[in-house]
mmCIF file of C-alpha atoms and ligand atoms in Angstrom:
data_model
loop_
_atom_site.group_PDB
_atom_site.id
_atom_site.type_symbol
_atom_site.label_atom_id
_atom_site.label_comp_id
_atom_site.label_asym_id
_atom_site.label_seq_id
_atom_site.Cartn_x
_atom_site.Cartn_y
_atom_site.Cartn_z
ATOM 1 C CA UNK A 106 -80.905 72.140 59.068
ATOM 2 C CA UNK A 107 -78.081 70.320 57.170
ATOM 3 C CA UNK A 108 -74.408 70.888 58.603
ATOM 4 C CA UNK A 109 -71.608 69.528 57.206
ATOM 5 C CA UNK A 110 -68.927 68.486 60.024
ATOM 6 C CA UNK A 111 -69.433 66.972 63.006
ATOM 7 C CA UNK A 112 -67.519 67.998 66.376
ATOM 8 C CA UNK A 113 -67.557 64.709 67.457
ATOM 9 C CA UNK A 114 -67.677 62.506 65.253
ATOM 10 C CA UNK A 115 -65.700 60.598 62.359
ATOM 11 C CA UNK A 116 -66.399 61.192 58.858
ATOM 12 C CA UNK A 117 -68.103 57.394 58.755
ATOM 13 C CA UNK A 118 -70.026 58.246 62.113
ATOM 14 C CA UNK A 119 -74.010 57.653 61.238
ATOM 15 C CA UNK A 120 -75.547 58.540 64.647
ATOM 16 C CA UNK A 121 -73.567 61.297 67.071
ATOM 17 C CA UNK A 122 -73.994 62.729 70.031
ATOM 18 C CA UNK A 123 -72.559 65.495 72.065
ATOM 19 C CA UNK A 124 -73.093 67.079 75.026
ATOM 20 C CA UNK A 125 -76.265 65.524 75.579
ATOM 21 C CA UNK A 126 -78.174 65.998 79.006
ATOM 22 C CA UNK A 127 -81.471 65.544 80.208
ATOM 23 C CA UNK A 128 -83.597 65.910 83.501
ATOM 24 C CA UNK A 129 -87.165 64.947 84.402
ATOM 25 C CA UNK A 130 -88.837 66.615 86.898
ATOM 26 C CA UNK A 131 -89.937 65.228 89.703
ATOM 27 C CA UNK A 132 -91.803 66.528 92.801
ATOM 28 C CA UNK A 133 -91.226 70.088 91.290
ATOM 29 C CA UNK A 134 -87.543 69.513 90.796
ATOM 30 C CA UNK A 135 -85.302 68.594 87.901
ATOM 31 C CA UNK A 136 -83.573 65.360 88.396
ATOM 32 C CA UNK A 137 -80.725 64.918 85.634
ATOM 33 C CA UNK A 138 -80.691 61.196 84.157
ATOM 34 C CA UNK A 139 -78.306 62.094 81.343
ATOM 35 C CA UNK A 140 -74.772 64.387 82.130
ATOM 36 C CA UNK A 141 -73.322 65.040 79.249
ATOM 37 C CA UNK A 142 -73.188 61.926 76.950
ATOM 38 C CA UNK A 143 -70.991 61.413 73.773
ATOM 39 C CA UNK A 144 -71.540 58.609 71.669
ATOM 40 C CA UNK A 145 -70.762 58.356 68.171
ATOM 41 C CA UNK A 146 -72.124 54.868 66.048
ATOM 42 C CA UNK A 147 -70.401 54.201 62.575
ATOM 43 C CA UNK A 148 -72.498 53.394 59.691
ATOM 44 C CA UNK A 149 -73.213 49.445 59.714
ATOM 45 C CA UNK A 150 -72.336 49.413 63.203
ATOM 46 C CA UNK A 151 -73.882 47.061 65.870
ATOM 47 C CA UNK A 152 -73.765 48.499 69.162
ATOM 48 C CA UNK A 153 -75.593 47.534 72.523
ATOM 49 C CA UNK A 154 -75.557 49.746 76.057
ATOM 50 C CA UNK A 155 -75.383 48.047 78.918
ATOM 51 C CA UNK A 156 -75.771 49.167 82.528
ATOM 52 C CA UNK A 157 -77.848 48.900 85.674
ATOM 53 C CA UNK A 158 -81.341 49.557 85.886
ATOM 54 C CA UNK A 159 -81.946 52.993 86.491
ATOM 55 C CA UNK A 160 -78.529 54.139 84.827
ATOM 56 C CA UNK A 161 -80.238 56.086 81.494
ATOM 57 C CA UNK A 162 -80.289 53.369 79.067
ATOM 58 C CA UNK A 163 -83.711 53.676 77.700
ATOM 59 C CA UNK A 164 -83.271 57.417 78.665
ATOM 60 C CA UNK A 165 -80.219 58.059 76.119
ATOM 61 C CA UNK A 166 -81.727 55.581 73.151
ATOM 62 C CA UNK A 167 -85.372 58.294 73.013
ATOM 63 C CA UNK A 168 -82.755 61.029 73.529
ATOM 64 C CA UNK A 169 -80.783 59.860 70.409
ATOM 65 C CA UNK A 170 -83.841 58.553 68.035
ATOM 66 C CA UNK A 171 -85.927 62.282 68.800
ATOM 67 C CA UNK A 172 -88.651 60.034 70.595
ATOM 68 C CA UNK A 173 -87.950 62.324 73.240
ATOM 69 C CA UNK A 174 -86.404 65.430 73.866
ATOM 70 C CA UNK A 175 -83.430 66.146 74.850
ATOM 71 C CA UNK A 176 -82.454 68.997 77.542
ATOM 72 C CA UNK A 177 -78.534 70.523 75.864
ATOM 73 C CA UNK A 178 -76.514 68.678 73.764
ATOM 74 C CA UNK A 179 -76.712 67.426 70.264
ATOM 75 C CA UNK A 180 -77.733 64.355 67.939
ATOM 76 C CA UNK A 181 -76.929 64.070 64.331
ATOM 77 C CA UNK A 182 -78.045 61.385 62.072
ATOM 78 C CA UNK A 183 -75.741 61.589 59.165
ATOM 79 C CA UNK A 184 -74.979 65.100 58.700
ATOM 80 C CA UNK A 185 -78.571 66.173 59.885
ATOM 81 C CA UNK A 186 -78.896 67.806 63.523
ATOM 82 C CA UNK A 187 -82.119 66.092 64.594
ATOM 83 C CA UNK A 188 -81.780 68.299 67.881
ATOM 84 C CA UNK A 189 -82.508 71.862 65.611
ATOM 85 C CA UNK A 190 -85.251 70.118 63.467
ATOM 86 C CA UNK A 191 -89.438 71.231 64.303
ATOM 87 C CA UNK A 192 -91.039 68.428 65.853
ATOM 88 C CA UNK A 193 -93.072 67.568 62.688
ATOM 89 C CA UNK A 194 -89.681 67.659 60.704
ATOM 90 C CA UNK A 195 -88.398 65.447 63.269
ATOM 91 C CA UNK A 196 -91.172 62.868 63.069
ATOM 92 C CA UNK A 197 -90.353 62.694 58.828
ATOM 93 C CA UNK A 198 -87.359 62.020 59.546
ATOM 94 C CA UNK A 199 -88.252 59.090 62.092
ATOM 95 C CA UNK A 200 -90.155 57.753 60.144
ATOM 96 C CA UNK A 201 -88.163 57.756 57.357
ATOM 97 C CA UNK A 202 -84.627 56.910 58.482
ATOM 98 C CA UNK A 203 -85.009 54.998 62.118
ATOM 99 C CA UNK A 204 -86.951 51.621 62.808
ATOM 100 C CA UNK A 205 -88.382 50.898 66.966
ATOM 101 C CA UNK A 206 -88.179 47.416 68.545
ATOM 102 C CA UNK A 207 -89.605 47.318 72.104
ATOM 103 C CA UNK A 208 -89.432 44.499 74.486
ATOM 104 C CA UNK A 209 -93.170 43.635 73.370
ATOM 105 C CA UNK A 210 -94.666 45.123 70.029
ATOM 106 C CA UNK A 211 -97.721 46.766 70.171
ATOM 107 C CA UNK A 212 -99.959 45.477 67.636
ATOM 108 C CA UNK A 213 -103.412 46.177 66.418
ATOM 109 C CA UNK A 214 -105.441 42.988 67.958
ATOM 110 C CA UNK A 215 -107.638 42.982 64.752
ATOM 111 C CA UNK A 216 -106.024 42.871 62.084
ATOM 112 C CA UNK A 217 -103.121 39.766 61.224
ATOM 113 C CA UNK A 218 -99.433 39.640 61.272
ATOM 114 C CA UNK A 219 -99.451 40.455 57.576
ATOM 115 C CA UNK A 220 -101.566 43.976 58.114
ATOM 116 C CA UNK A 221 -100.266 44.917 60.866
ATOM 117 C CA UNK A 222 -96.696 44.977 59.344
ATOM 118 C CA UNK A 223 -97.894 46.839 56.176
ATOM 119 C CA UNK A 224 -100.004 49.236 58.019
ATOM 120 C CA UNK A 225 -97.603 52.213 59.065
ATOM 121 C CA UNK A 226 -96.347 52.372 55.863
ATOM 122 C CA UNK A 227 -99.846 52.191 54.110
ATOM 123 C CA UNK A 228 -100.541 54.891 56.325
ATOM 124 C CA UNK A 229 -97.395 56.628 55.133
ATOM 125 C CA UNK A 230 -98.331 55.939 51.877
ATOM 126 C CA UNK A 231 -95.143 54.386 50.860
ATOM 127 C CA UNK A 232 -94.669 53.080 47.638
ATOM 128 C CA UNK A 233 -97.638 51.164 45.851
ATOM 129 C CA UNK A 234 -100.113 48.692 48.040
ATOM 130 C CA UNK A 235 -98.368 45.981 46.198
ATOM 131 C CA UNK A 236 -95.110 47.164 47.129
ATOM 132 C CA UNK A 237 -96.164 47.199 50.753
ATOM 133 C CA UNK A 238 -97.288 43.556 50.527
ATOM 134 C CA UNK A 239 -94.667 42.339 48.587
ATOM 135 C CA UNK A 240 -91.635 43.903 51.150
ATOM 136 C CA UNK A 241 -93.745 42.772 54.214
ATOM 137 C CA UNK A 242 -93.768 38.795 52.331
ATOM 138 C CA UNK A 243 -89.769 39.365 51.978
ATOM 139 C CA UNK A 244 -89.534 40.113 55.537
ATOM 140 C CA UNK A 245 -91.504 37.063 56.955
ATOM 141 C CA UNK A 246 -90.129 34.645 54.965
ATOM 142 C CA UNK A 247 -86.562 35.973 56.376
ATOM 143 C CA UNK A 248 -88.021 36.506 59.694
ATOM 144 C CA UNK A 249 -89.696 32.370 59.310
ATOM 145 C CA UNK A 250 -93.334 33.910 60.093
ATOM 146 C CA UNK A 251 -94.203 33.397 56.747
ATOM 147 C CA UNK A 252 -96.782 30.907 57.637
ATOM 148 C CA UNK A 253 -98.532 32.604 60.218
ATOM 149 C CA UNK A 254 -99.198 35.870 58.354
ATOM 150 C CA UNK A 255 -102.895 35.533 58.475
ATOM 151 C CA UNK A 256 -103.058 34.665 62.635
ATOM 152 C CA UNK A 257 -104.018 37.436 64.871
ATOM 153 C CA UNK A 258 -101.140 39.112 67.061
ATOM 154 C CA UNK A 259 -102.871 37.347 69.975
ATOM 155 C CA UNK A 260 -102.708 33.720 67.943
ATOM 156 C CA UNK A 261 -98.651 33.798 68.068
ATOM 157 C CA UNK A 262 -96.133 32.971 70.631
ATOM 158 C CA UNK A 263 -93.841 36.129 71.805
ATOM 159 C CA UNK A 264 -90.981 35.368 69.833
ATOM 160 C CA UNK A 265 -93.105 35.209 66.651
ATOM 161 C CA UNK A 266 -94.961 38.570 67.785
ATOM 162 C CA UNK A 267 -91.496 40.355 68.234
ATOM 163 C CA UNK A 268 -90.195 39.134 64.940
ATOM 164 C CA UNK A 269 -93.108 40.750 63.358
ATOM 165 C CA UNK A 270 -92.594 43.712 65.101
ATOM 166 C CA UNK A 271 -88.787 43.363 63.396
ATOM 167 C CA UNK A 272 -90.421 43.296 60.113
ATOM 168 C CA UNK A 273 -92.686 46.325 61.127
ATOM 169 C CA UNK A 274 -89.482 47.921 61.522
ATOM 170 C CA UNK A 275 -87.510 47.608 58.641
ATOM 171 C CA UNK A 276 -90.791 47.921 56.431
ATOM 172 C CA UNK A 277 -89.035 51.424 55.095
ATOM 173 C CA UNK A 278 -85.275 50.288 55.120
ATOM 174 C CA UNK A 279 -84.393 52.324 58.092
ATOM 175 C CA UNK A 280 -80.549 53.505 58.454
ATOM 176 C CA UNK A 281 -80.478 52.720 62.206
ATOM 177 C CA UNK A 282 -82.774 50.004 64.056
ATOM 178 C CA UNK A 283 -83.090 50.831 67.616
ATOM 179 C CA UNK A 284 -83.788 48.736 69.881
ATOM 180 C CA UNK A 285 -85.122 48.621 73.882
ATOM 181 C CA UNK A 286 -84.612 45.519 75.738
ATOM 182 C CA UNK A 287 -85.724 43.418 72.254
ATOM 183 C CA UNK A 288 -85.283 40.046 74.059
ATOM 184 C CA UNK A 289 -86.437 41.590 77.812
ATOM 185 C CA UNK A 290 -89.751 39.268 76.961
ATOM 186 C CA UNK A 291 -88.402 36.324 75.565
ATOM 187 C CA UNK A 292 -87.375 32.717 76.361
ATOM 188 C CA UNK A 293 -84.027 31.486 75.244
ATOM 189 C CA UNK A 294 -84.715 30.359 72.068
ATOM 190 C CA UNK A 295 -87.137 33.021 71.101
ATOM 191 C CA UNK A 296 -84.368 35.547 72.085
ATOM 192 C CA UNK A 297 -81.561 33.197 70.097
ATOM 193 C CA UNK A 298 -83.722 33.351 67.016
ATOM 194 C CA UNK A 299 -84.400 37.333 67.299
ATOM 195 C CA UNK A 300 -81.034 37.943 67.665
ATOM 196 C CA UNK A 301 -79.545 35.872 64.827
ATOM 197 C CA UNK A 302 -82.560 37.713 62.738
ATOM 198 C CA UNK A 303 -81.263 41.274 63.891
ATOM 199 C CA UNK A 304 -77.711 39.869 63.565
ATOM 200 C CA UNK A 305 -78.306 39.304 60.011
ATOM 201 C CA UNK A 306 -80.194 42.449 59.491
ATOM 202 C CA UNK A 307 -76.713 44.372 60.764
ATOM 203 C CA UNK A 308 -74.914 42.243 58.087
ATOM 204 C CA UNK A 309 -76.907 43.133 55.134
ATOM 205 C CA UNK A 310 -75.983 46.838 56.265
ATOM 206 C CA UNK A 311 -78.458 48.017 59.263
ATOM 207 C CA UNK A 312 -77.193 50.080 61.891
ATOM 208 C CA UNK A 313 -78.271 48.928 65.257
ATOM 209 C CA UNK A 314 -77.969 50.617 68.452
ATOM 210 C CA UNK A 315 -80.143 47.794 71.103
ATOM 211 C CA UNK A 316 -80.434 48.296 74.912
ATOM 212 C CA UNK A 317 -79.932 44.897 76.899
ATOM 213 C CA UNK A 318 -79.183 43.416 79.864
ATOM 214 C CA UNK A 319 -78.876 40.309 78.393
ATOM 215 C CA UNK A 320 -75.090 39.800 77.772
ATOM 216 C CA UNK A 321 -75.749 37.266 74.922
ATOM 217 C CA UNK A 322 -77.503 40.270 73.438
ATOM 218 C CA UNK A 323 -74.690 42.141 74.610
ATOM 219 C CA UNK A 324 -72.074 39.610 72.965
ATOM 220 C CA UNK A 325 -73.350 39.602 69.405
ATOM 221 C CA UNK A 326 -72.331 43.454 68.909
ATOM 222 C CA UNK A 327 -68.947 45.483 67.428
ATOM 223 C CA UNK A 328 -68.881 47.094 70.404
ATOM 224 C CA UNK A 329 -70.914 47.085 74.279
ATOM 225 C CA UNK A 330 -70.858 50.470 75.988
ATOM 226 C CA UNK A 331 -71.459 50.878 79.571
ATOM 227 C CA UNK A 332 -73.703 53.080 81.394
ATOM 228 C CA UNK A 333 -73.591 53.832 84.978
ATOM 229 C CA UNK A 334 -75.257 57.156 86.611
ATOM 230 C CA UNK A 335 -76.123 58.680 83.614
ATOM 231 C CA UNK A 336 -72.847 58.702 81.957
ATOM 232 C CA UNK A 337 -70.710 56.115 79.383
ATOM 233 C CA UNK A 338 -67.980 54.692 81.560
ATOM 234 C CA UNK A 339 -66.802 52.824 79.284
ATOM 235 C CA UNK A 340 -66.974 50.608 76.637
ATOM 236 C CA UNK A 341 -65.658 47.085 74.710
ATOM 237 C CA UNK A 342 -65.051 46.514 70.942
ATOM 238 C CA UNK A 343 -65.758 43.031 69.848
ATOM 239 C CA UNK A 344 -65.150 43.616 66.173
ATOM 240 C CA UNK A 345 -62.162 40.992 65.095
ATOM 241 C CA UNK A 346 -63.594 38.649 67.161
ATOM 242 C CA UNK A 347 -64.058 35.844 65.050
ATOM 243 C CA UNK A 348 -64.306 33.231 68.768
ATOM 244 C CA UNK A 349 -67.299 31.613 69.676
ATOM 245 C CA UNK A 350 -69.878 33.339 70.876
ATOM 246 C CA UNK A 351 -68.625 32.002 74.395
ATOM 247 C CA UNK A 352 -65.919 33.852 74.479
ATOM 248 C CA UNK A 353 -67.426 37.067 73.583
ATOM 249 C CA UNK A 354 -69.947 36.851 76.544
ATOM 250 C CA UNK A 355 -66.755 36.000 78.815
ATOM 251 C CA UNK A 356 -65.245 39.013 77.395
ATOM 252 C CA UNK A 357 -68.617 41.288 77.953
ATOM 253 C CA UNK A 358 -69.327 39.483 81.649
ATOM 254 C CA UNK A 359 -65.334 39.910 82.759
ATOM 255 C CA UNK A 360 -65.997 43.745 81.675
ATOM 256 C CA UNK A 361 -69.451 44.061 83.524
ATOM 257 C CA UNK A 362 -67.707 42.657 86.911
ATOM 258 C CA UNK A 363 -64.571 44.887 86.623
ATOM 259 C CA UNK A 364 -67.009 48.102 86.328
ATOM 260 C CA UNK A 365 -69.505 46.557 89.753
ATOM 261 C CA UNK A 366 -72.618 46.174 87.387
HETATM 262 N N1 ATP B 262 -90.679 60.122 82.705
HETATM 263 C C1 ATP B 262 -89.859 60.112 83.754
HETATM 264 N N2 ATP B 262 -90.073 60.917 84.822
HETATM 265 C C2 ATP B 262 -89.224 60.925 85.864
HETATM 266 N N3 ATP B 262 -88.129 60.144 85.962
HETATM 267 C C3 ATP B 262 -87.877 59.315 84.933
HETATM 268 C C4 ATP B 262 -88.734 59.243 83.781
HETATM 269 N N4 ATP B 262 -88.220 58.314 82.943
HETATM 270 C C5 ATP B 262 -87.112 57.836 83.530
HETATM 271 N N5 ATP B 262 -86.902 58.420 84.717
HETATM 272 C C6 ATP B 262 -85.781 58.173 85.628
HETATM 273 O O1 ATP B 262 -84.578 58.348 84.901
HETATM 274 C C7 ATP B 262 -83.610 57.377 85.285
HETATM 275 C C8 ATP B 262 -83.177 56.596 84.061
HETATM 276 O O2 ATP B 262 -84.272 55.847 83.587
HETATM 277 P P1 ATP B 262 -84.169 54.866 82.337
HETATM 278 O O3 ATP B 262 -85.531 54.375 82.054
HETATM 279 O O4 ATP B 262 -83.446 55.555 81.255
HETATM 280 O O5 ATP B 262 -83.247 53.722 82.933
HETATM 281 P P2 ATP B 262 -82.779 52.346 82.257
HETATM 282 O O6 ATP B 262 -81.301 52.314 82.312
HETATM 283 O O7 ATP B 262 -83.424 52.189 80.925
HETATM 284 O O8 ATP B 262 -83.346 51.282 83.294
HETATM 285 P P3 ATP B 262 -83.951 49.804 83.018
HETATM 286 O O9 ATP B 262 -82.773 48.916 82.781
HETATM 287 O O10 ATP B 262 -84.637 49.481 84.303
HETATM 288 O O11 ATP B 262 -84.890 49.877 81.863
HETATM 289 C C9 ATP B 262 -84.270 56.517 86.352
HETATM 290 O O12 ATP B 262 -83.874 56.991 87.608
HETATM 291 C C10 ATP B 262 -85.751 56.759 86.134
HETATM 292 O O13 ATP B 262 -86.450 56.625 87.333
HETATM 293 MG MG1 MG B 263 -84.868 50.892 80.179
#
């Protein structure tokens, strides 16, 4: 299903939503975690959501990737409707287009860093074996796991496991990287050194839409929107700002306290 226009968003917008709702049932009655959400994400854009636990966060990013389904509403990616595609359409065009990060990658526990990175995309039959290798080398190197490429996933510290699981996603190029609670895991430095990775990833072109509660997370993006309840409330563009990185988490703490989070 390709349209051309979309109601909400610009002309540049890469990922857009509209409308979007969803409930889970519990004890035999639907309980709505998402009322009516618009969010549109330009092309190269970084943006994190922010909110209190509870408020939808993880909720709205499986909404807007098709991990999950969403109840009304719609999601484009470019100027495909992922909300009218067939499930197995769906998951071609996750697989394809989007990368995951998780707070913790899961990893096969026999097979090394190297493998484990190439596997999805062997399994996708992606390009040549040699290919596979050769992008999954690039990625090390840049992610400085180079070295360790032949340890088991249970032979690594977290920080080096997540920054495999980086490479594992951007194996295919994905247009959009999303990302749930990427540093949730993580000491300081481990988190400093994924986010200057994923920071660099955005500047060679990579969309990122990452869930945090960490503001330093929260700091490094264009723009922070917050979630409260289920719905955006608002949100903070830190594009232009060339200040420290200080500053920016002054900016995105200042904003948290004004809205009671
Ligand atoms: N599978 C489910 N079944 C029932 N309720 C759910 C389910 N998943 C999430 N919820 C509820 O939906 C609401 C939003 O959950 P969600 O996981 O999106 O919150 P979050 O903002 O990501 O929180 P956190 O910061 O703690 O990760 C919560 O009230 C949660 O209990
Ligand atoms: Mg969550």
């Amino acid at each position: 299903m390709i349209t051309t226009v979309s109601p909400t968003g610009s002309d540049t917008a890469l990922l857009s939503a509209h409308a979007v709702t969803k409930s889970f049932t519990v004890d035999g009655r639907a309980v709505e975690v998402l009322h009516g959400v618009d969010l549109s994400i330009a092309n190269g854009e970084f943006v994190t959501v922010m909110g209190p636990s509870g408020s939808g966060k993880s909720t709205l990013l499986y909404g807007l990737s098709g991990m999950d389904a969403v109840d009304a509403g719609t999601v484009r990616l470019d100027q495909v409707e992922l909300t009218a595609l067939t499930s197995d359409l769906l998951a071609d065009h996750r697989r394809e287009h989007m990368g995951f990060v998780f707070q913790q990658p899961t990893m096969l526990r026999d097979l090394g860093l190297l493998e484990n990175i190439v596997l999805t995309s062997s399994l996708d039959r992606v390009g040549t074996p040699a290919d596979r290798v050769s992008r999954a080398e690039e990625l090390m190197r840049r992610a400085g796991i180079w070295d360790l490429r032949a340890r088991m996933p249970a032979q690594v510290s977290g920080g080096q496991l997540q920054r495999a699981g980086i490479c594992r996603a951007l194996m295919r190029r994905p247009r959009i990287v999303f990302g749930d609670e990427p540093t949730g895991s993580l000491n300081r430095e481990s988190a400093e050194q994924i986010l200057d990775l994923l920071t660099e990833l955005n500047r060679d072109g990579t969309t990122m839409l990452v869930v945090t509660h960490d503001v330093r997370v929260a700091a490094r993006a264009d723009r922070v929107v917050f979630m409260i309840d289920g719905r955006i409330v608002d949100e903070l563009g830190l594009t232009g700002d060339a200040g420290p990185d200080l500053a920016r988490v002054d900016a995105v703490i200042g904003r948290m306290r004004e809205l009671g989070i």
